[in-house]
Amino acid sequence: MPLSHVEIEEEKRWKISLLFFILIGLYFLSAWLIGSSVKHLLFYYTTSTFYPFLTLKETFIVLVLALAIGCLHWYLSTKDATSKILKILNAHPIDPKDTYHKRLENIVEEVRVATGGKGVRCMIIPSTSVNAFSIMDFDSMPVIGVTEGLLSKLNRRQLTSVIGHEIAHIVSGDCLLSTLGSSLFDIYREILIGMDELAEESGGKDGGGLYVLLFLIYLLSCLMRMAISRQKEYRADAIAVRLTRDPLSLAEALYIISRSWRGGGDRGGNLSPIFIVNPISSSIDDGEGFLNDLFSTHPPVKKRLKILLDMAHTDLKGLEEEVRKERLKGEAIVSLSSPKETSWFVADSDGRWLGPLGLSDISNLGWLRPSTWVKREGEDKPVFAYEDVSLMKLFKDQIEPKLSSIPPCPTCKIPLSEVLYEGVPIWHCRYCQGFLVEESKINRVLSREIQEFSEEVVRYGLNLLEQRKRRLLKKEDIAPKFHLRCPLCSKKMQRRFYTLAYFIEVDICNYCHIIWFDKNELEVLQYLIEREFQKEDPSSLPMGTTPEGGIC
């Protein structure tokens, strides 16, 4: 049963106090050992004998020093802890135009109201990994975040259960403890790992001292986890079931997450206490016993599933069958449609009404002037074009093209149209059928599975794959080329393979960070990626195993 608010506050208070005293104890023990070692060495070199221990006065001085350093560490680490973690995770606010993001926002609002209306922010990690997290500190509003991969793989029921689990961490106070534990040591470990990877990429020498520091911080973070019990995950699962009254959906979500790439090796992968499932597969998490309970923040997924499946009166075999059915059925959230836009009738020089025309069509009328008569579709009263706010903005854009929010097609040179491609707002040319996609949005598109591909895309993709493989083996045409100009900055775009794993040629602007896909190139890239992942069905893997790799 969930705890009462009074019990939650009392438990949260003593656990935070325990966390602080563990930190002070670690500093005191480290300082005492260092002080004793230095004293031993000094006495040995001067008297050839070892001095046994620090005196009581010296021990008191060490304690005061440890207390001062520990308080400083606590203050610097816990201040704006939420912002620091979000920065490491590269998390962004939701895109209100994205249908998947909008669905997440609606679900969070529904579950939030069910818990009493506690304020919560939604954030998205632009990664194809499958995981979710919740964080909060003493000052800012709590945050619930999910990866793009989780949004694409879970249906609405499963996603609701995951959000229920994360909100349960917030209302129970476990989230604050996990965030503090991560901010005290795991953040610094993540930064040091990033520095190490950067040094390797730049050809720098491996720093032995860096590895020693990483190992020490890892040991300290393990000790810190003693204050973060595994039981918090069981309790969050129970509260999520109470909120949603659907244990099977949470079991399905945990099953899918545990068999997908959870983010190990990705940014923030070492901040395991804040995630619903440890991003890094660990034998400590998968095992049971005193040491596992002592050093792990997540209980075995198998045990969590068994508890949930018992509540749902089913077993693992029934769960696997249900997941397969849901995967085959899918959800009708995939779309490729333009947002509803206003249409106009425009009077030409002979007084004839042309239309209805969209904004893109009107922008292509070379004879349109601010004094031209226009009327919106569904309205009878004509007005001058300059009296229409939307059309006046079009004239301003023509006068000051740098301020235009509608980029032109790099091939056809006409304004692109904004469309929803699998729920993601991107730019589309309806003449050459190309797509202009921001690099920050590409992972969203590649994470989401199209239900069916046309025969043209499949045939083109397979033929292209064979052609590019032969060219790569012969080392032909691998060097980047410059063909098109960027529609935003007018600099030359680099035409090269999107990745050598799939051999799809795209045009990339390294200044504006946008990618241009010619006709079928985006669909073919999705097809090749999904084809690669379908070679090994994650739902058919044995318990405790995960498929390798991820999407670039």
Coordinates of C-alpha atoms in Angstrom, one line a residue:
M1 CA 0.0 0.0 0.0
P2 CA 1.3 3.5 -0.8
L3 CA 2.5 5.5 2.2
S4 CA 0.6 8.5 3.6
H5 CA 1.9 12.0 3.0
V6 CA 3.2 12.2 6.6
E7 CA 5.0 8.9 6.4
I8 CA 6.5 9.9 3.0
E9 CA 7.8 13.2 4.4
E10 CA 9.3 11.5 7.4
E11 CA 10.9 8.8 5.3
K12 CA 12.2 11.3 2.8
R13 CA 13.7 13.5 5.6
W14 CA 15.6 10.7 7.3
K15 CA 16.9 9.2 4.0
I16 CA 18.2 12.6 2.8
S17 CA 19.9 13.0 6.2
L18 CA 21.4 9.6 5.8
L19 CA 22.6 10.5 2.4
F20 CA 24.3 13.6 3.7
F21 CA 26.0 11.8 6.6
I22 CA 27.2 9.0 4.2
L23 CA 28.8 11.8 2.2
I24 CA 30.5 13.3 5.3
G25 CA 31.6 9.9 6.4
L26 CA 33.2 9.2 3.1
Y27 CA 35.2 12.4 3.3
F28 CA 36.1 11.8 6.9
L29 CA 37.3 8.3 6.2
S30 CA 39.3 9.4 3.2
A31 CA 40.9 12.3 5.0
W32 CA 41.7 10.2 8.0
L33 CA 43.3 7.5 5.9
I34 CA 45.3 10.1 4.0
G35 CA 46.4 11.9 7.2
S36 CA 47.4 8.7 8.9
S37 CA 49.4 7.6 5.8
V38 CA 51.2 10.9 5.6
K39 CA 52.0 10.8 9.4
H40 CA 53.2 7.2 9.1
L41 CA 55.6 8.1 6.3
L42 CA 56.9 11.2 8.1
F43 CA 57.7 9.2 11.3
Y44 CA 59.2 6.3 9.3
Y45 CA 61.7 8.6 7.4
T46 CA 62.6 10.5 10.6
T47 CA 62.6 7.7 13.3
S48 CA 62.4 4.5 11.2
T49 CA 59.3 3.5 13.1
F50 CA 55.6 3.8 12.3
Y51 CA 53.3 6.0 14.3
P52 CA 50.1 4.1 14.9
F53 CA 47.2 6.5 14.7
L54 CA 46.2 10.2 14.6
T55 CA 45.7 11.8 17.9
L56 CA 42.2 12.8 19.1
K57 CA 42.9 16.5 18.3
E58 CA 44.2 15.6 14.8
T59 CA 41.1 13.4 14.3
F60 CA 38.9 16.3 15.3
I61 CA 40.6 18.6 12.8
V62 CA 40.1 16.0 10.1
L63 CA 36.4 15.7 11.0
V64 CA 35.9 19.5 10.8
L65 CA 37.8 19.6 7.4
A66 CA 35.6 16.7 6.1
L67 CA 32.5 18.4 7.3
A68 CA 33.5 21.7 5.5
I69 CA 34.4 19.9 2.2
G70 CA 31.3 17.7 2.4
C71 CA 29.0 20.7 2.9
L72 CA 30.6 22.5 0.0
H73 CA 30.3 19.4 -2.2
W74 CA 26.6 19.0 -1.2
Y75 CA 25.8 22.6 -2.0
L76 CA 27.5 22.7 -5.4
S77 CA 26.1 19.3 -6.4
T78 CA 22.5 19.8 -5.3
K79 CA 22.1 23.4 -6.5
D80 CA 20.2 23.3 -9.8
A81 CA 20.7 19.5 -9.9
T82 CA 17.7 19.1 -12.3
S83 CA 19.2 21.5 -14.8
K84 CA 22.6 19.9 -14.7
I85 CA 21.2 16.4 -15.3
L86 CA 18.9 17.6 -18.1
K87 CA 22.0 19.2 -19.8
I88 CA 24.0 15.9 -19.6
L89 CA 21.0 14.0 -21.0
N90 CA 20.6 16.5 -23.8
A91 CA 16.9 16.6 -22.9
H92 CA 14.6 19.1 -24.7
P93 CA 11.1 20.4 -24.1
I94 CA 8.3 18.8 -26.0
D95 CA 7.5 20.0 -29.5
P96 CA 3.8 21.1 -29.5
K97 CA 3.6 20.3 -33.3
D98 CA 4.7 16.7 -32.8
T99 CA 1.8 14.3 -32.5
Y100 CA 3.8 11.8 -30.4
H101 CA 5.0 14.6 -28.1
K102 CA 1.4 16.0 -27.8
R103 CA 0.2 12.5 -26.8
L104 CA 2.8 12.3 -24.1
E105 CA 1.8 15.8 -22.8
N106 CA -1.8 14.7 -22.6
I107 CA -1.0 11.5 -20.7
V108 CA 1.2 13.3 -18.2
E109 CA -1.6 15.8 -17.6
E110 CA -4.1 13.0 -17.1
V111 CA -1.9 11.1 -14.6
R112 CA -0.9 14.4 -12.9
V113 CA -4.5 15.3 -12.2
A114 CA -5.1 11.8 -10.7
T115 CA -2.3 12.4 -8.2
G116 CA -3.7 15.7 -6.9
G117 CA -2.4 18.1 -9.6
K118 CA 1.3 18.3 -8.7
G119 CA 3.2 20.4 -11.2
V120 CA 5.4 18.4 -13.6
R121 CA 7.4 19.3 -16.7
C122 CA 7.8 17.0 -19.8
M123 CA 11.2 16.6 -21.4
I124 CA 12.4 14.4 -24.4
I125 CA 15.8 12.8 -24.9
P126 CA 16.5 12.7 -28.6
S127 CA 17.7 9.1 -28.5
T128 CA 16.5 5.9 -30.1
S129 CA 17.1 4.1 -26.8
V130 CA 14.0 3.0 -24.8
N131 CA 13.8 4.4 -21.3
A132 CA 12.1 6.9 -19.0
F133 CA 13.2 9.0 -16.0
S134 CA 12.1 11.4 -13.3
I135 CA 14.1 14.0 -11.4
M136 CA 13.6 16.8 -9.0
D137 CA 15.6 19.0 -6.6
F138 CA 14.8 21.3 -3.7
D139 CA 14.0 24.3 -5.9
S140 CA 12.7 23.6 -9.4
M141 CA 9.6 21.8 -10.7
P142 CA 9.8 18.0 -11.0
V143 CA 10.6 16.7 -14.5
I144 CA 9.4 13.5 -16.2
G145 CA 11.3 12.6 -19.4
V146 CA 11.2 9.8 -22.0
T147 CA 13.4 8.9 -24.9
E148 CA 12.2 9.1 -28.5
G149 CA 12.6 5.4 -28.8
L150 CA 10.2 4.8 -25.9
L151 CA 7.6 7.1 -27.5
S152 CA 7.8 5.1 -30.8
K153 CA 7.7 1.6 -29.3
L154 CA 5.0 1.9 -26.6
N155 CA 1.3 2.3 -27.2
R156 CA -0.9 4.7 -25.2
R157 CA -1.8 2.2 -22.5
Q158 CA 1.9 1.2 -22.0
L159 CA 3.1 4.8 -22.0
T160 CA 0.4 5.7 -19.4
S161 CA 1.7 3.0 -17.1
V162 CA 5.3 4.2 -17.4
I163 CA 4.2 7.8 -16.7
G164 CA 2.3 6.5 -13.7
H165 CA 5.5 4.8 -12.5
E166 CA 7.6 8.0 -12.8
I167 CA 5.0 10.2 -11.2
A168 CA 4.8 7.7 -8.3
H169 CA 8.5 8.4 -7.7
I170 CA 7.8 12.1 -7.5
V171 CA 4.8 11.9 -5.1
S172 CA 6.6 9.3 -2.9
G173 CA 9.7 11.4 -2.6
D174 CA 12.0 8.7 -4.0
C175 CA 12.7 10.9 -7.0
L176 CA 14.4 13.6 -4.9
L177 CA 16.6 11.0 -3.3
S178 CA 17.6 9.4 -6.6
T179 CA 18.4 12.9 -8.1
L180 CA 20.5 13.9 -5.1
G181 CA 22.4 10.6 -5.2
S182 CA 23.1 11.0 -8.9
S183 CA 24.1 14.7 -8.6
L184 CA 26.7 13.9 -5.8
F185 CA 28.8 11.4 -7.8
D186 CA 27.2 10.0 -11.0
I187 CA 27.3 13.4 -12.7
Y188 CA 31.0 13.8 -12.1
R189 CA 31.6 10.3 -13.3
E190 CA 29.6 11.1 -16.5
I191 CA 31.7 14.2 -17.1
L192 CA 35.0 12.4 -16.6
I193 CA 33.9 9.6 -19.0
G194 CA 33.1 12.3 -21.6
M195 CA 36.5 13.9 -21.1
D196 CA 38.2 10.5 -21.6
E197 CA 36.2 9.8 -24.8
L198 CA 37.1 13.3 -26.1
A199 CA 40.8 12.7 -25.4
E200 CA 40.7 9.4 -27.3
E201 CA 39.0 11.0 -30.3
S202 CA 41.5 13.8 -30.4
G203 CA 44.4 11.4 -30.2
G204 CA 45.5 12.5 -26.8
K205 CA 47.3 10.2 -24.4
D206 CA 45.3 8.0 -22.0
G207 CA 45.5 9.5 -18.5
G208 CA 46.2 6.9 -15.9
G209 CA 45.1 9.4 -13.2
L210 CA 41.8 9.8 -14.9
Y211 CA 41.1 6.1 -14.8
V212 CA 42.0 6.0 -11.1
L213 CA 39.7 8.9 -10.4
L214 CA 36.9 7.2 -12.4
F215 CA 37.3 4.0 -10.4
L216 CA 37.2 5.9 -7.0
I217 CA 34.1 7.8 -8.0
Y218 CA 32.5 4.6 -9.1
L219 CA 33.2 3.0 -5.7
L220 CA 31.9 6.1 -4.0
S221 CA 28.7 6.1 -6.1
C222 CA 28.2 2.4 -5.3
L223 CA 28.5 3.1 -1.6
M224 CA 26.1 6.1 -2.0
R225 CA 23.5 3.7 -3.4
M226 CA 23.2 2.0 -0.1
A227 CA 20.9 4.9 0.9
I228 CA 18.7 4.3 -2.2
S229 CA 16.8 1.2 -1.7
R230 CA 15.6 -1.2 -4.5
Q231 CA 12.2 -1.2 -2.8
K232 CA 11.5 2.2 -4.4
E233 CA 10.9 0.6 -7.8
Y234 CA 8.5 -2.0 -6.3
R235 CA 6.6 0.8 -4.6
A236 CA 6.5 2.9 -7.8
D237 CA 5.2 -0.1 -9.7
A238 CA 2.4 -0.6 -7.1
I239 CA 1.4 3.1 -7.1
A240 CA 1.3 3.1 -10.9
V241 CA -1.0 0.1 -10.9
R242 CA -3.2 1.8 -8.4
L243 CA -3.4 4.9 -10.6
T244 CA -4.0 3.1 -13.9
R245 CA -5.6 -0.1 -12.6
D246 CA -3.8 -1.8 -15.4
P247 CA -0.8 -4.0 -14.2
L248 CA -0.6 -5.8 -17.6
S249 CA 0.3 -2.6 -19.5
L250 CA 3.1 -1.8 -17.0
A251 CA 4.4 -5.4 -17.4
E252 CA 4.3 -5.0 -21.2
A253 CA 6.2 -1.7 -21.0
L254 CA 8.9 -3.2 -18.7
Y255 CA 9.2 -6.2 -21.0
I256 CA 9.7 -4.1 -24.1
I257 CA 12.1 -1.8 -22.4
S258 CA 14.2 -4.6 -21.0
R259 CA 14.6 -6.2 -24.4
S260 CA 15.5 -3.0 -26.3
W261 CA 18.5 -0.8 -26.2
R262 CA 18.1 1.1 -23.0
G263 CA 20.8 3.7 -23.5
G264 CA 24.0 2.0 -22.3
G265 CA 26.9 3.9 -23.8
D266 CA 24.7 6.9 -24.5
R267 CA 24.9 10.3 -22.8
G268 CA 23.7 10.0 -19.2
G269 CA 23.8 6.2 -19.3
N270 CA 25.6 6.1 -16.0
L271 CA 22.8 8.0 -14.2
S272 CA 21.0 4.7 -13.5
P273 CA 19.1 5.6 -10.3
I274 CA 16.8 8.1 -12.2
F275 CA 15.7 5.7 -14.9
I276 CA 12.8 3.1 -14.8
V277 CA 15.3 0.4 -15.9
N278 CA 19.1 0.6 -15.6
P279 CA 20.4 1.8 -19.0
I280 CA 23.5 -0.5 -18.6
S281 CA 22.7 -4.2 -18.3
S282 CA 24.2 -5.3 -15.0
S283 CA 24.6 -8.6 -13.2
I284 CA 24.1 -6.8 -9.9
D285 CA 20.7 -5.6 -11.1
D286 CA 19.7 -9.0 -12.4
G287 CA 20.7 -10.9 -9.2
E288 CA 19.1 -11.3 -5.8
G289 CA 20.7 -11.3 -2.4
F290 CA 22.3 -9.1 0.2
L291 CA 25.0 -7.6 -2.0
N292 CA 22.6 -7.0 -4.8
D293 CA 20.2 -5.2 -2.5
L294 CA 23.1 -3.2 -1.1
F295 CA 24.7 -1.9 -4.3
S296 CA 21.9 -1.9 -6.9
T297 CA 19.1 0.7 -7.3
H298 CA 16.9 -1.5 -9.5
P299 CA 15.4 -4.9 -8.7
P300 CA 15.5 -7.7 -11.3
V301 CA 13.1 -7.1 -14.2
K302 CA 12.0 -10.8 -14.0
K303 CA 10.9 -10.3 -10.4
R304 CA 9.1 -7.0 -11.2
L305 CA 7.3 -8.8 -14.1
K306 CA 6.3 -11.7 -11.9
I307 CA 4.6 -9.4 -9.3
L308 CA 2.8 -7.5 -12.0
L309 CA 1.7 -10.6 -13.9
D310 CA 0.3 -12.1 -10.7
M311 CA -1.8 -9.0 -10.3
A312 CA -3.0 -9.4 -13.9
H313 CA -3.7 -13.1 -13.5
T314 CA -1.4 -14.2 -16.4
D315 CA 2.1 -15.5 -17.0
L316 CA 5.2 -14.6 -19.0
K317 CA 4.0 -16.7 -22.0
G318 CA 0.7 -14.7 -22.0
L319 CA 2.6 -11.5 -21.8
E320 CA 4.8 -12.3 -24.8
E321 CA 1.7 -13.2 -26.8
E322 CA 0.0 -9.9 -25.9
V323 CA 3.2 -7.9 -26.9
R324 CA 3.3 -9.7 -30.3
K325 CA -0.4 -8.9 -30.9
E326 CA 0.1 -5.2 -30.0
R327 CA 3.2 -5.0 -32.2
L328 CA 1.3 -6.4 -35.2
K329 CA -1.8 -4.2 -34.6
G330 CA 0.2 -1.0 -34.1
E331 CA -1.3 2.4 -33.6
A332 CA -2.7 4.8 -36.2
I333 CA -0.5 7.7 -35.1
V334 CA 1.6 7.7 -38.3
S335 CA 0.7 10.5 -40.7
L336 CA 2.0 12.5 -43.6
S337 CA -0.4 15.4 -43.9
S338 CA -0.2 19.1 -44.0
P339 CA -1.6 21.1 -41.1
K340 CA -5.0 22.6 -42.0
E341 CA -4.2 26.0 -43.6
T342 CA -6.2 28.9 -44.8
S343 CA -7.1 29.2 -48.5
W344 CA -7.8 32.3 -50.5
F345 CA -9.4 33.3 -53.8
V346 CA -7.3 35.9 -55.7
A347 CA -8.6 38.3 -58.4
D348 CA -6.3 38.6 -61.5
S349 CA -5.9 41.6 -63.7
D350 CA -9.1 40.7 -65.6
G351 CA -11.2 40.4 -62.4
R352 CA -11.4 36.6 -62.5
W353 CA -11.3 34.8 -59.2
L354 CA -8.6 32.1 -59.0
G355 CA -8.6 29.5 -56.2
P356 CA -8.8 28.3 -53.6
L357 CA -5.1 28.8 -53.2
G358 CA -2.9 28.0 -50.3
L359 CA -0.1 30.3 -48.9
S360 CA 2.5 28.4 -50.9
D361 CA 0.5 28.8 -54.2
I362 CA 0.0 32.5 -53.6
S363 CA 3.7 33.1 -52.9
N364 CA 4.3 31.7 -56.5
L365 CA 2.1 34.3 -58.1
G366 CA 4.6 36.7 -59.6
W367 CA 1.9 39.3 -60.3
L368 CA 0.5 39.5 -56.7
R369 CA 0.6 43.0 -55.2
P370 CA -0.5 44.4 -51.8
S371 CA -3.3 46.1 -53.7
T372 CA -4.6 42.9 -55.2
W373 CA -8.2 41.9 -54.2
V374 CA -8.4 38.7 -52.2
K375 CA -11.0 36.9 -50.1
R376 CA -10.6 34.0 -47.7
E377 CA -12.4 30.7 -48.5
G378 CA -15.8 30.7 -46.8
E379 CA -16.0 34.6 -46.7
D380 CA -17.8 36.8 -49.2
K381 CA -16.3 40.2 -48.5
P382 CA -13.1 40.9 -50.6
V383 CA -10.3 42.9 -49.1
F384 CA -6.9 44.2 -50.3
A385 CA -4.0 41.8 -49.8
Y386 CA -2.3 44.2 -47.5
E387 CA -5.3 44.1 -45.2
D388 CA -4.9 40.4 -44.6
V389 CA -2.3 39.8 -41.8
S390 CA -1.1 36.4 -43.2
L391 CA -0.6 37.8 -46.8
M392 CA 1.1 40.9 -45.5
K393 CA 3.6 38.7 -43.7
L394 CA 4.2 37.1 -47.1
F395 CA 5.1 40.5 -48.6
K396 CA 7.4 41.3 -45.8
D397 CA 9.2 37.9 -46.3
Q398 CA 9.6 38.7 -50.0
I399 CA 11.1 42.1 -49.2
E400 CA 13.4 40.6 -46.4
P401 CA 14.1 37.0 -47.4
K402 CA 16.4 36.5 -44.5
L403 CA 13.5 36.9 -42.1
S404 CA 11.3 34.3 -44.0
S405 CA 10.3 31.3 -41.9
I406 CA 9.5 29.2 -45.0
P407 CA 12.7 27.9 -46.6
P408 CA 12.7 27.3 -50.4
C409 CA 13.3 23.8 -51.9
P410 CA 17.1 23.5 -52.6
T411 CA 16.2 21.8 -55.9
C412 CA 12.9 23.5 -57.1
K413 CA 13.6 26.9 -55.4
I414 CA 9.9 27.2 -54.4
P415 CA 8.7 27.6 -50.8
L416 CA 8.5 24.3 -48.9
S417 CA 5.3 23.2 -47.0
E418 CA 5.4 22.1 -43.4
V419 CA 4.0 18.6 -43.0
L420 CA 3.7 16.0 -40.2
Y421 CA 5.8 13.0 -41.1
E422 CA 5.1 10.3 -38.6
G423 CA 4.0 13.0 -36.2
V424 CA 7.2 15.1 -36.7
P425 CA 6.9 18.6 -38.2
I426 CA 9.3 18.8 -41.2
W427 CA 9.5 20.6 -44.5
H428 CA 8.3 18.9 -47.7
C429 CA 8.4 19.9 -51.4
R430 CA 5.3 18.7 -53.1
Y431 CA 6.9 19.0 -56.6
C432 CA 10.1 17.0 -56.2
Q433 CA 8.8 15.1 -53.1
G434 CA 12.0 15.9 -51.1
F435 CA 12.2 16.4 -47.4
L436 CA 14.2 19.0 -45.4
V437 CA 14.8 17.7 -41.8
E438 CA 16.6 19.3 -38.9
E439 CA 19.3 17.1 -37.4
S440 CA 17.7 17.4 -34.0
K441 CA 14.5 15.8 -35.4
I442 CA 16.0 13.0 -37.5
N443 CA 16.1 10.5 -34.5
R444 CA 12.4 11.1 -34.0
V445 CA 11.7 10.0 -37.6
L446 CA 14.0 7.1 -37.6
S447 CA 12.6 5.8 -34.2
R448 CA 9.1 5.6 -35.4
E449 CA 8.1 2.6 -37.5
I450 CA 6.1 2.9 -40.7
Q451 CA 3.4 0.2 -40.8
E452 CA 4.0 -0.5 -44.5
F453 CA 6.5 0.5 -47.3
S454 CA 5.5 0.9 -50.9
E455 CA 6.8 -1.6 -53.4
E456 CA 8.7 1.3 -55.0
V457 CA 10.6 2.1 -51.8
V458 CA 11.4 -1.6 -51.1
R459 CA 12.7 -2.2 -54.6
Y460 CA 14.6 1.0 -54.7
G461 CA 16.1 0.4 -51.3
L462 CA 17.3 -3.1 -52.1
N463 CA 18.8 -2.0 -55.5
L464 CA 20.4 1.0 -53.9
L465 CA 21.9 -1.1 -51.2
E466 CA 23.6 -3.5 -53.7
Q467 CA 24.8 -0.6 -55.9
R468 CA 26.3 1.3 -53.0
K469 CA 28.0 -1.9 -51.6
R470 CA 29.7 -2.4 -54.9
R471 CA 30.8 1.2 -55.1
L472 CA 32.1 1.1 -51.5
L473 CA 34.1 -2.1 -52.1
K474 CA 35.6 -0.5 -55.2
K475 CA 36.2 2.7 -53.2
E476 CA 34.4 4.8 -55.8
D477 CA 32.5 8.0 -55.1
I478 CA 33.1 7.8 -51.3
A479 CA 34.5 11.3 -51.0
P480 CA 32.0 14.1 -50.1
K481 CA 30.6 16.3 -53.0
F482 CA 29.0 19.7 -53.0
H483 CA 26.0 20.0 -55.2
L484 CA 23.1 21.9 -53.7
R485 CA 23.0 25.1 -51.7
C486 CA 21.5 25.3 -48.2
P487 CA 18.0 27.0 -48.3
L488 CA 18.7 28.7 -45.0
C489 CA 22.3 30.1 -45.3
S490 CA 22.9 29.6 -49.0
K491 CA 26.2 27.9 -48.4
K492 CA 27.1 24.7 -50.3
M493 CA 25.7 21.5 -48.8
Q494 CA 27.9 18.4 -48.5
R495 CA 26.6 15.4 -50.3
R496 CA 27.7 12.2 -48.7
F497 CA 26.5 9.0 -47.2
Y498 CA 24.2 9.5 -44.2
T499 CA 26.1 6.6 -42.7
L500 CA 28.3 3.9 -44.2
A501 CA 26.1 1.3 -42.7
Y502 CA 23.1 2.1 -45.0
F503 CA 24.7 3.9 -48.0
I504 CA 22.0 6.5 -48.4
E505 CA 23.3 9.7 -50.0
V506 CA 22.0 12.9 -48.5
D507 CA 22.8 16.6 -48.6
I508 CA 23.9 18.1 -45.3
C509 CA 24.5 21.7 -44.2
N510 CA 27.2 21.6 -41.5
Y511 CA 26.4 25.2 -40.5
C512 CA 22.6 25.0 -40.1
H513 CA 22.5 21.3 -39.2
I514 CA 19.8 20.4 -41.6
I515 CA 19.6 17.4 -44.0
W516 CA 18.0 17.3 -47.4
F517 CA 16.5 14.0 -48.6
D518 CA 15.6 13.6 -52.3
K519 CA 12.5 11.6 -53.3
N520 CA 12.2 8.3 -51.5
E521 CA 15.6 8.7 -49.7
L522 CA 14.1 9.2 -46.2
E523 CA 11.6 6.3 -46.7
V524 CA 14.4 4.1 -48.0
L525 CA 16.6 4.9 -45.0
Q526 CA 13.8 4.0 -42.7
Y527 CA 13.2 0.8 -44.6
L528 CA 16.8 -0.3 -44.4
I529 CA 17.0 0.4 -40.7
E530 CA 13.8 -1.4 -39.8
R531 CA 14.9 -4.3 -42.1
E532 CA 18.1 -4.6 -40.1
F533 CA 16.3 -4.7 -36.8
Q534 CA 13.7 -7.2 -38.0
K535 CA 16.5 -9.7 -38.6
E536 CA 16.4 -10.3 -34.9
D537 CA 13.0 -9.9 -33.3
P538 CA 13.6 -8.5 -29.7
S539 CA 10.3 -10.0 -28.5
S540 CA 11.6 -13.5 -29.3
L541 CA 14.9 -13.2 -27.3
P542 CA 15.3 -15.3 -24.2
M543 CA 14.8 -13.6 -20.8
G544 CA 17.7 -11.3 -19.8
T545 CA 19.1 -10.8 -23.3
T546 CA 19.0 -7.6 -25.5
P547 CA 19.7 -7.0 -29.2
E548 CA 23.0 -5.3 -30.0
G549 CA 23.5 -1.8 -31.4
G550 CA 21.3 1.2 -32.1
I551 CA 20.7 3.8 -34.7
C552 CA 23.2 6.4 -35.5

